[in-house]
Coordinates of C-alpha atoms in Angstrom, one line a residue:
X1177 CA 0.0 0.0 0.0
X1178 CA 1.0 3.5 -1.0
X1179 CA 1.3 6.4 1.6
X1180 CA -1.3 9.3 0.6
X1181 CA 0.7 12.2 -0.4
X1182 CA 0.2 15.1 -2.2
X1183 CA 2.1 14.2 -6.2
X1184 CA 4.9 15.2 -7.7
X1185 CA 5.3 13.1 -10.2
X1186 CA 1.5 12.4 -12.0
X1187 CA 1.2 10.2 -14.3
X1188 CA 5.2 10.4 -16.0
X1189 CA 6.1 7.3 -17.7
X1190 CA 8.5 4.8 -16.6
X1191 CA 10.7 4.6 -20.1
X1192 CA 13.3 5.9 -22.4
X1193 CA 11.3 8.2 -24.9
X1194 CA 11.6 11.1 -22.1
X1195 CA 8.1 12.0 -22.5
X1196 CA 6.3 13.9 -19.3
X1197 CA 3.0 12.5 -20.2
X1198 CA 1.8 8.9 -20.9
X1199 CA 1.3 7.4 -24.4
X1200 CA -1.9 6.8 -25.5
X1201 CA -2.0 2.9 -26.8
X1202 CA -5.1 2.1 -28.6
X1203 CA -5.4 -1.9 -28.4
X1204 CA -7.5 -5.0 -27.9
X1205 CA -4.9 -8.1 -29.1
X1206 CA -1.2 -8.1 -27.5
X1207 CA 0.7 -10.6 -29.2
X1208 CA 2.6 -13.1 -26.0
X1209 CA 6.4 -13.9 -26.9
X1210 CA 6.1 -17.0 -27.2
X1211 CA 3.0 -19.8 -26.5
X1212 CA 4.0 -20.6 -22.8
X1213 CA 3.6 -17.1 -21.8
X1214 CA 0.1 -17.0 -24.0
X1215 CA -2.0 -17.9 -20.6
X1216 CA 0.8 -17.9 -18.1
X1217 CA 2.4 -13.9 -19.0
X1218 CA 4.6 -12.3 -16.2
X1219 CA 3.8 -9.4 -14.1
X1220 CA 3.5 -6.7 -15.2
X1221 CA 3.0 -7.5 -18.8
X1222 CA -0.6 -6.7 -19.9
X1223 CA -2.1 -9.5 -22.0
X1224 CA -4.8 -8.0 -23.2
X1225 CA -6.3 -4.7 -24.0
X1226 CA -9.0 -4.7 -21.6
X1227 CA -6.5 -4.6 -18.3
X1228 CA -5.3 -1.4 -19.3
X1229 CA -1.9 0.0 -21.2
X1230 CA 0.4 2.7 -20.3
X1231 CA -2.2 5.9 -20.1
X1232 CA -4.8 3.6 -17.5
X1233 CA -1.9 2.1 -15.7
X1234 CA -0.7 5.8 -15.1
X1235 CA -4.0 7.0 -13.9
X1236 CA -4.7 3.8 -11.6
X1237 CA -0.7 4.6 -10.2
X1238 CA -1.5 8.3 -9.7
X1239 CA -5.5 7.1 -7.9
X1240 CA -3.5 4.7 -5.7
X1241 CA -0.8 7.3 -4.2
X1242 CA -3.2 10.2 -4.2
X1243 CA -5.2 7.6 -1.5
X1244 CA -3.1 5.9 -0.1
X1245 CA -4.4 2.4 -1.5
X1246 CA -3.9 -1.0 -2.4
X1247 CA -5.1 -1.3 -5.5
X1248 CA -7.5 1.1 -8.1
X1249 CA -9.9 0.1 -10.7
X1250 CA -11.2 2.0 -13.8
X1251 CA -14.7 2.5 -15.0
X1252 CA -16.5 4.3 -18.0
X1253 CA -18.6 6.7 -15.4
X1254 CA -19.1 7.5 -12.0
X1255 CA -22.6 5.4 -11.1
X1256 CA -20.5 2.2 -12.7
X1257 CA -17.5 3.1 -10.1
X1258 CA -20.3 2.7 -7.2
X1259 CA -21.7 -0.5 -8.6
X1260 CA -18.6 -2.3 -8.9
X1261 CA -17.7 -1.2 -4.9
X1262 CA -20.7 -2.5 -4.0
X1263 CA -20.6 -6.2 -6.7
X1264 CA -17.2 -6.6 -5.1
X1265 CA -18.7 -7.3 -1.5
X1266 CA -22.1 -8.0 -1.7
X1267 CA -23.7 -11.4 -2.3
X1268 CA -27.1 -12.8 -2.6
X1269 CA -29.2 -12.8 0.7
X1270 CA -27.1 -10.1 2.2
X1271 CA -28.2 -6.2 2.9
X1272 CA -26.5 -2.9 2.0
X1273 CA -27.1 -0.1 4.5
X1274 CA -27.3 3.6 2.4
X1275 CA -27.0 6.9 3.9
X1276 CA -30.4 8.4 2.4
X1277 CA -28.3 11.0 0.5
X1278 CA -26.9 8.8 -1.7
X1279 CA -26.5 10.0 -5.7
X1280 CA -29.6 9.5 -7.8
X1281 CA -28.8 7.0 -10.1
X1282 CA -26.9 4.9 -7.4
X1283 CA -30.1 5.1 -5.7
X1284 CA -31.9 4.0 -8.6
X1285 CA -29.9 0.9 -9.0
X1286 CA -30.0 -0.1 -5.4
X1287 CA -34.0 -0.2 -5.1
X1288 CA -34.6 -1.8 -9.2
X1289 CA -31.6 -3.4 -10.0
X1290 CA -29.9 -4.8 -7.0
X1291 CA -32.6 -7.0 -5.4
X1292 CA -32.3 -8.9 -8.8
X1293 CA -28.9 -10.1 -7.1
X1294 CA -30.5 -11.2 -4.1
X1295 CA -29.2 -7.9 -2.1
X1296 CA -31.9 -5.5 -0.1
X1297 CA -31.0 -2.2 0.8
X1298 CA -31.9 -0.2 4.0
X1299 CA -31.4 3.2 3.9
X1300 CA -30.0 5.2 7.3
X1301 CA -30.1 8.8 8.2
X1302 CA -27.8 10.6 6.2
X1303 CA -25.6 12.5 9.1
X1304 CA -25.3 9.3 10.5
X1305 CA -22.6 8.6 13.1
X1306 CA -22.7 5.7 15.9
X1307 CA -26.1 4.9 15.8
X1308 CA -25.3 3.1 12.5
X1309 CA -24.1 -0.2 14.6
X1310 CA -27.7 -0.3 15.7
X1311 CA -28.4 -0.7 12.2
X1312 CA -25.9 -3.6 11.6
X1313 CA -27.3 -6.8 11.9
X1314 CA -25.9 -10.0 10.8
X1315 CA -27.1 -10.0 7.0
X1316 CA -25.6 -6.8 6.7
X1317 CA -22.6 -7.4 4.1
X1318 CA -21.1 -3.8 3.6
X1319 CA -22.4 0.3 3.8
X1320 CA -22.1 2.8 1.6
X1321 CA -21.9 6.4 2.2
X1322 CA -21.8 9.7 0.6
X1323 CA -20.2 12.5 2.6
X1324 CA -21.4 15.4 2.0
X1325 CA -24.6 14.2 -0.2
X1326 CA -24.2 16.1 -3.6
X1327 CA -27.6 17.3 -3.2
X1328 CA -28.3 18.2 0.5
X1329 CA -24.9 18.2 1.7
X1330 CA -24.8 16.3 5.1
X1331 CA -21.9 14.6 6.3
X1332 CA -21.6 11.8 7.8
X1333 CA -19.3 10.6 11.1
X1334 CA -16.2 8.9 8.8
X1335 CA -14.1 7.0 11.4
X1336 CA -16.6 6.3 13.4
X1337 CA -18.6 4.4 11.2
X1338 CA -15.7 3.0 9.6
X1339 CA -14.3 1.6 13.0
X1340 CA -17.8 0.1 13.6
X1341 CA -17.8 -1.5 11.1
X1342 CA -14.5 -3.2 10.9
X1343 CA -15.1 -4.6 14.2
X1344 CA -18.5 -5.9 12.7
X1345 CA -16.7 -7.6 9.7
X1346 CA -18.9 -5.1 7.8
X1347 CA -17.2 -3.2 4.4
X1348 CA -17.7 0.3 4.2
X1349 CA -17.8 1.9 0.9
X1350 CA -18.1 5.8 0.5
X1351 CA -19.0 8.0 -2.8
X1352 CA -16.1 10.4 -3.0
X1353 CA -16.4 12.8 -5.7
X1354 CA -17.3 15.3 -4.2
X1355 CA -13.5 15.7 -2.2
X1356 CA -12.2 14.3 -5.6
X1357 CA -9.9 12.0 -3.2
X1358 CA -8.6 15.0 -2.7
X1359 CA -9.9 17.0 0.4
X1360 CA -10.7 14.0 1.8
X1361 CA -8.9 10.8 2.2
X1362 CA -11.2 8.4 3.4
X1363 CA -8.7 5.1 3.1
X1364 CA -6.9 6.4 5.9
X1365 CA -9.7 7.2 7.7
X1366 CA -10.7 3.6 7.9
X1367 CA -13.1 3.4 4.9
X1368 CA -12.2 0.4 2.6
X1369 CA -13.4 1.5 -0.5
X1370 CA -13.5 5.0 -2.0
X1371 CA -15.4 5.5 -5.4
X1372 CA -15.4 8.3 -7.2
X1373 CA -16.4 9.9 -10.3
X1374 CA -13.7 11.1 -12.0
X1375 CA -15.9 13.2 -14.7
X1376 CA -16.2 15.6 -12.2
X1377 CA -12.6 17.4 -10.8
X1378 CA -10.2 14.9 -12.1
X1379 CA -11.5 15.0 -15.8
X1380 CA -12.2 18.7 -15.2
X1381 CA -13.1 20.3 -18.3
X1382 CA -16.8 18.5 -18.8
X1383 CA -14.8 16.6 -21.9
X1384 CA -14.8 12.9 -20.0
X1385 CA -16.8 9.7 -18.7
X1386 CA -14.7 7.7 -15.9
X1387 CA -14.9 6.6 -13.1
X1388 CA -12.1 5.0 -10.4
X1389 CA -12.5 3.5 -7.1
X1390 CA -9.5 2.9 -4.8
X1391 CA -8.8 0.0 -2.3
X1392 CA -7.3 0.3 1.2
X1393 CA -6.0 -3.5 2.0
X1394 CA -4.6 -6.3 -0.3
X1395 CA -7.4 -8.7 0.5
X1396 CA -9.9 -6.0 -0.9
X1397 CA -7.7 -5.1 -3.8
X1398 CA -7.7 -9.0 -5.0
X1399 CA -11.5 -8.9 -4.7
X1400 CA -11.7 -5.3 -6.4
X1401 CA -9.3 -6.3 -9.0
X1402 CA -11.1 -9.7 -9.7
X1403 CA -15.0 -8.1 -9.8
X1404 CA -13.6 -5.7 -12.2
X1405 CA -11.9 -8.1 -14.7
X1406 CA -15.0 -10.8 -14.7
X1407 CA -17.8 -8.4 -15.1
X1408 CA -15.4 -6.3 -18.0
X1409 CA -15.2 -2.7 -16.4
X1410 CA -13.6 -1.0 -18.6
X1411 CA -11.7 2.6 -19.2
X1412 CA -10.4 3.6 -22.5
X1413 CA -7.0 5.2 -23.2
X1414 CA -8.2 8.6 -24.2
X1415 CA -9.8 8.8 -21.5
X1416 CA -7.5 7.8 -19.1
X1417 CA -4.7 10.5 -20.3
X1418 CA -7.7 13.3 -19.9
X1419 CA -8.0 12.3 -16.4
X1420 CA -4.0 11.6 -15.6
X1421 CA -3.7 15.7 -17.5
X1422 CA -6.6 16.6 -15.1
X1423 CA -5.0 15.4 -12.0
X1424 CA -2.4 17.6 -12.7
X1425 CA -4.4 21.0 -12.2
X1426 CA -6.5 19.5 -9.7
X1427 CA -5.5 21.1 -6.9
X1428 CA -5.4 24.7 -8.0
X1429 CA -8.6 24.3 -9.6
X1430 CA -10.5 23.2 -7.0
X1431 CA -9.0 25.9 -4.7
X1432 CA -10.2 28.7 -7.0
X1433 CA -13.4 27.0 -7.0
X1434 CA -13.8 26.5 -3.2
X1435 CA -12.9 30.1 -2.8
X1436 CA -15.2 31.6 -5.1
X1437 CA -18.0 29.1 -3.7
X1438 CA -17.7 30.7 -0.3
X1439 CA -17.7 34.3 -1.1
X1440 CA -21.5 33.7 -3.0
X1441 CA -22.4 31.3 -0.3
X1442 CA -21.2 34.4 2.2
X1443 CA -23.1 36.7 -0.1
X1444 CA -26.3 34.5 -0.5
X1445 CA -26.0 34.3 3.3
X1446 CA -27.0 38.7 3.2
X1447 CA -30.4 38.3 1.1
X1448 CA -33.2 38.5 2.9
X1449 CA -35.1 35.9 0.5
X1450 CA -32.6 32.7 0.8
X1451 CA -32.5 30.8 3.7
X1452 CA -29.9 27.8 4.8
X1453 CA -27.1 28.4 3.1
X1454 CA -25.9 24.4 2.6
X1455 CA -21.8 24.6 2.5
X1456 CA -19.9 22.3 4.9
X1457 CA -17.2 24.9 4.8
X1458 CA -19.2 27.6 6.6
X1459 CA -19.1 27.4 10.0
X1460 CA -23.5 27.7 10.1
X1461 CA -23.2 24.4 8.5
X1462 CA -24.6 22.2 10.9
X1463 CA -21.7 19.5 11.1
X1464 CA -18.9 22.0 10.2
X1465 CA -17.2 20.2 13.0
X1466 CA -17.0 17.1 11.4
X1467 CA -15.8 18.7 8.0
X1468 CA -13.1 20.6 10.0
X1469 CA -11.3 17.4 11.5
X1470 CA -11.9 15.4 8.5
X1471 CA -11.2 17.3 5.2
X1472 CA -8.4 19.5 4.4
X1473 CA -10.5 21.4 2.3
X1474 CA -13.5 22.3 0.3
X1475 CA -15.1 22.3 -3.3
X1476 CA -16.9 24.6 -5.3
X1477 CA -20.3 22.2 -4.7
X1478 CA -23.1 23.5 -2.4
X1479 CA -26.7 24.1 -1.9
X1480 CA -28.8 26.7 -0.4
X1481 CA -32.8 27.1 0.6
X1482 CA -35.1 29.8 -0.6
X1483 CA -38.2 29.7 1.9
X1484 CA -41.8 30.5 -0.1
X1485 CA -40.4 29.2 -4.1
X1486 CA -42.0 26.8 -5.4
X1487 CA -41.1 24.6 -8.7
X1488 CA -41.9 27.1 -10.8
X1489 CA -40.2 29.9 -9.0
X1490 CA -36.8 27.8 -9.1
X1491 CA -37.7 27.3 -13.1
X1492 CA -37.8 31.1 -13.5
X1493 CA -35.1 31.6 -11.1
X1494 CA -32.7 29.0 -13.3
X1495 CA -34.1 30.2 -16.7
X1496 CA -33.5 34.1 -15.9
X1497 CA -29.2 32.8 -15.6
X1498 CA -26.8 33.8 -18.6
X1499 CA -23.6 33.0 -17.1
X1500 CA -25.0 29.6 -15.0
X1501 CA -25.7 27.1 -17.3
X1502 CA -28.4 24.3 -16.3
X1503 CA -27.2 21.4 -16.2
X1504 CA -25.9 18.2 -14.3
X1505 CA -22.4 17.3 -13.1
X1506 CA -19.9 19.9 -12.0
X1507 CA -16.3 20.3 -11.6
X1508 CA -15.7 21.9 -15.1
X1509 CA -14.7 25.7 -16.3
X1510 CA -18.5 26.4 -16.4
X1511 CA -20.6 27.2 -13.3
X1512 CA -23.6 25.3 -13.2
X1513 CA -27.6 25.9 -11.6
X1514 CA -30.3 22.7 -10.9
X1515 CA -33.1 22.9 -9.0
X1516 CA -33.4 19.7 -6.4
X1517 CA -36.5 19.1 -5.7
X1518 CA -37.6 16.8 -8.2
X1519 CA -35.3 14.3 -8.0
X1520 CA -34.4 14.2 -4.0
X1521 CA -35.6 11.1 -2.9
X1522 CA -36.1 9.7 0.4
X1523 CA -37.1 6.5 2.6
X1524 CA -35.2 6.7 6.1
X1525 CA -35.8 10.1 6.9
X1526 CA -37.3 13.3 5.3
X1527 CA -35.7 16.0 3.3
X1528 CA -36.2 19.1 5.5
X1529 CA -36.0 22.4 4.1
X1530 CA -37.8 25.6 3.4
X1531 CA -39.5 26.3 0.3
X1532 CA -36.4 25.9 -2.8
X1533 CA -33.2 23.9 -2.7
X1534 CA -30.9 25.0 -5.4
X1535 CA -27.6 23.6 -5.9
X1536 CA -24.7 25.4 -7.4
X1537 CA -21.8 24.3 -8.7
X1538 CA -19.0 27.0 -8.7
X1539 CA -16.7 26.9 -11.5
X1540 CA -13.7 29.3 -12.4
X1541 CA -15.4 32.4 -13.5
X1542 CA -14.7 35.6 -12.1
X1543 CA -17.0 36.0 -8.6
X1544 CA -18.4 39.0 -9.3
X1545 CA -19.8 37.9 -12.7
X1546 CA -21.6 35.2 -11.0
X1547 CA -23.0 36.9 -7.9
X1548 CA -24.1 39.5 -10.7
X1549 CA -25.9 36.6 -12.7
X1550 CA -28.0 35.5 -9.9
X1551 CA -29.0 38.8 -9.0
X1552 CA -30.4 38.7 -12.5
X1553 CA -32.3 35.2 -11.1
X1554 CA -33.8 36.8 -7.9
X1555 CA -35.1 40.1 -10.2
X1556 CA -36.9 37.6 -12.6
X1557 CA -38.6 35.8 -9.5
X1558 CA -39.6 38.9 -7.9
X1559 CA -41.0 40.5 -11.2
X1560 CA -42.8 37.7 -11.0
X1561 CA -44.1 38.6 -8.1

């Protein structure tokens, strides 16, 4: 196991060309030396296309350093990234405990697609902390959480829940995109597998599909590794050396956009119409605590309520932006406005808040552009009247 560390050196090549980037090899047959080494080659030496060449094997290399882990595999999206965490330890007649936050689509599959494998999910509070061992009962085969929730932004108690779990024999699984593996590094906070989707921050320019998740022991990697190759997860070169040339950047871009996040969540926070402003990074944030001791820092991704809208007001709200575009995703050059009320979902517990919850996704244009497009929001709600 690697040692999490900030890189240095992302994604250079191991070989005598010189090159600071990976090559791109596009291929599906790789001819074996000789027939002995056909089903039997060495390590190291891919034997065929699928596994990865040079640009995934620099990604997964980079993924397992910037964590800390064992072992990283490579998917085409995100939502794939949590479905293989959760095919690698889950089997039929077990249960998956869900924080109630959990990402849409994940959702989605874990309620239509996942009792076809014999696996029921229960869904749990999503702050959830030590009351989650009440939870854990002997059919319960692993737990998957999303901290903060891309939509409603609640955290839940990390190394807590992780060390609950460990002593249960339970594997806990956690959807990291928002900290990009960066902010946050949930291997060494005991979590045992970290998915991600690396369309967001790591691709960064809105250009890419890929996903990654990240192993923290040996025992999990061999399952990790094994799940991936039998069910034929796969990332393609291109992709893999947009995400390796992301990584690069990753940092300061996520800085700018955590910056510029805060000053409109701090001038939201002075309008008399919006209401919770939903940043962990604030201290009003109601489990700032929590993101202080576990994150080093934040992202450009939060929410905030606007008491009294309804549907249509957010519609007129969102439609009024020139600079916001609406659409999914984040973690590109381009700021980005959704409404969330028609797709939160919940079964555990409700989702509280007043009137509106819009979610914002800050990108890396200039603050005072922005805060000046969502004025031009507000005016075409309260011409509305």
């Amino acid at each position: 196991m690697k040692d999490a560390t900030r890189l240095t050196r992302i994604g250079r090549p191991d070989h005598a060309s010189g090159l600071v980037n990976p090559p791109i090899e596009r291929g599906s047959t790789i001819l074996a030396p000789s027939a002995g080494e056909l089903y039997d080659a060495p390590p190291g030496r891919p034997h065929y296309g699928r596994v990865g060449l040079a640009s995934q094997q620099a990604l997964r290399s980079a993924l397992e350093e910037m964590q800390g882990g064992a072992f990283c595999a490579l998917t085409s999206s995100g939502l794939q990234a949590n479905i293989l965490s959760i095919l690698t330890v889950c089997e039929a007649g077990g249960v998956l405990l869900a924080t109630d936050n959990i990402y849409g689509p994940v959702r989605s599959f874990l309620t239509n697609t996942l009792p076809r494998f014999g696996v029921q999910t229960r869904f749990v509070a999503p702050d959830i902390g030590a009351e989650i061992g009440d939870h854990m009962d002997t059919d319960v085969q692993a737990v998957l959480l999303e901290s903060p929730g891309s939509l409603t932004m609640e955290l839940q108690d990390l190394p807590t829940i992780a060390r609950i779990a460990q002593d249960k024999g339970i594997t806990s699984i956690i959807d990291d995109t928002w900290s990009a593996g960066l902010t946050l590094k949930p291997l060494k906070l005991g979590i045992d597998l970290a998915a991600q989707a690396l369309t967001k921050y790591v691709g960064g320019h809105s250009d890419v599909m890929l996903g990654a998740v990240v192993a923290r022991t040996d025992a999990l990697a061999d399952r990790l590794r094994a799940t991936e190759r039998a069910m034929g997860f796969y990332a393609a070169p291109d992709d893999a050396y947009l995400a390796v040339r992301g990584l690069r950047t990753l940092e300061l871009r996520m800085q700018r956009c955590a910056d510029t996040s805060l000053q409109i969540a701090d001038w939201l926070a002075t309008l008399d119409c919006v209401g919770a402003i939903r940043h962990p990074a604030r201290s009003d944030h109601p489990q700032h605590a929590v993101f202080k001791r576990d994150f080093s820092g934040s992202a450009g991704l939060f929410s905030f309520e606007v008491p009294g809208w309804r549907n249509a007001d957010s519609e007129t709200f969102l439609d009024a932006l020139e600079i916001f575009g609406i659409g999914y995703s984040w973690g590109g050059f381009e700021s980005l406005a959704i409404h969330c009320d028609p797709q939160l979902r919940r079964s555990a517990t409700p989702a509280r808040h007043e009137g509106a919850l819009i979610r914002l996704a800050i990108g890396m244009e200039a603050p005072e552009d922005l805060i000046a497009d969502l004025e031009r929001g507000f005016a075409a709600v309260a011409a509305k009247g």
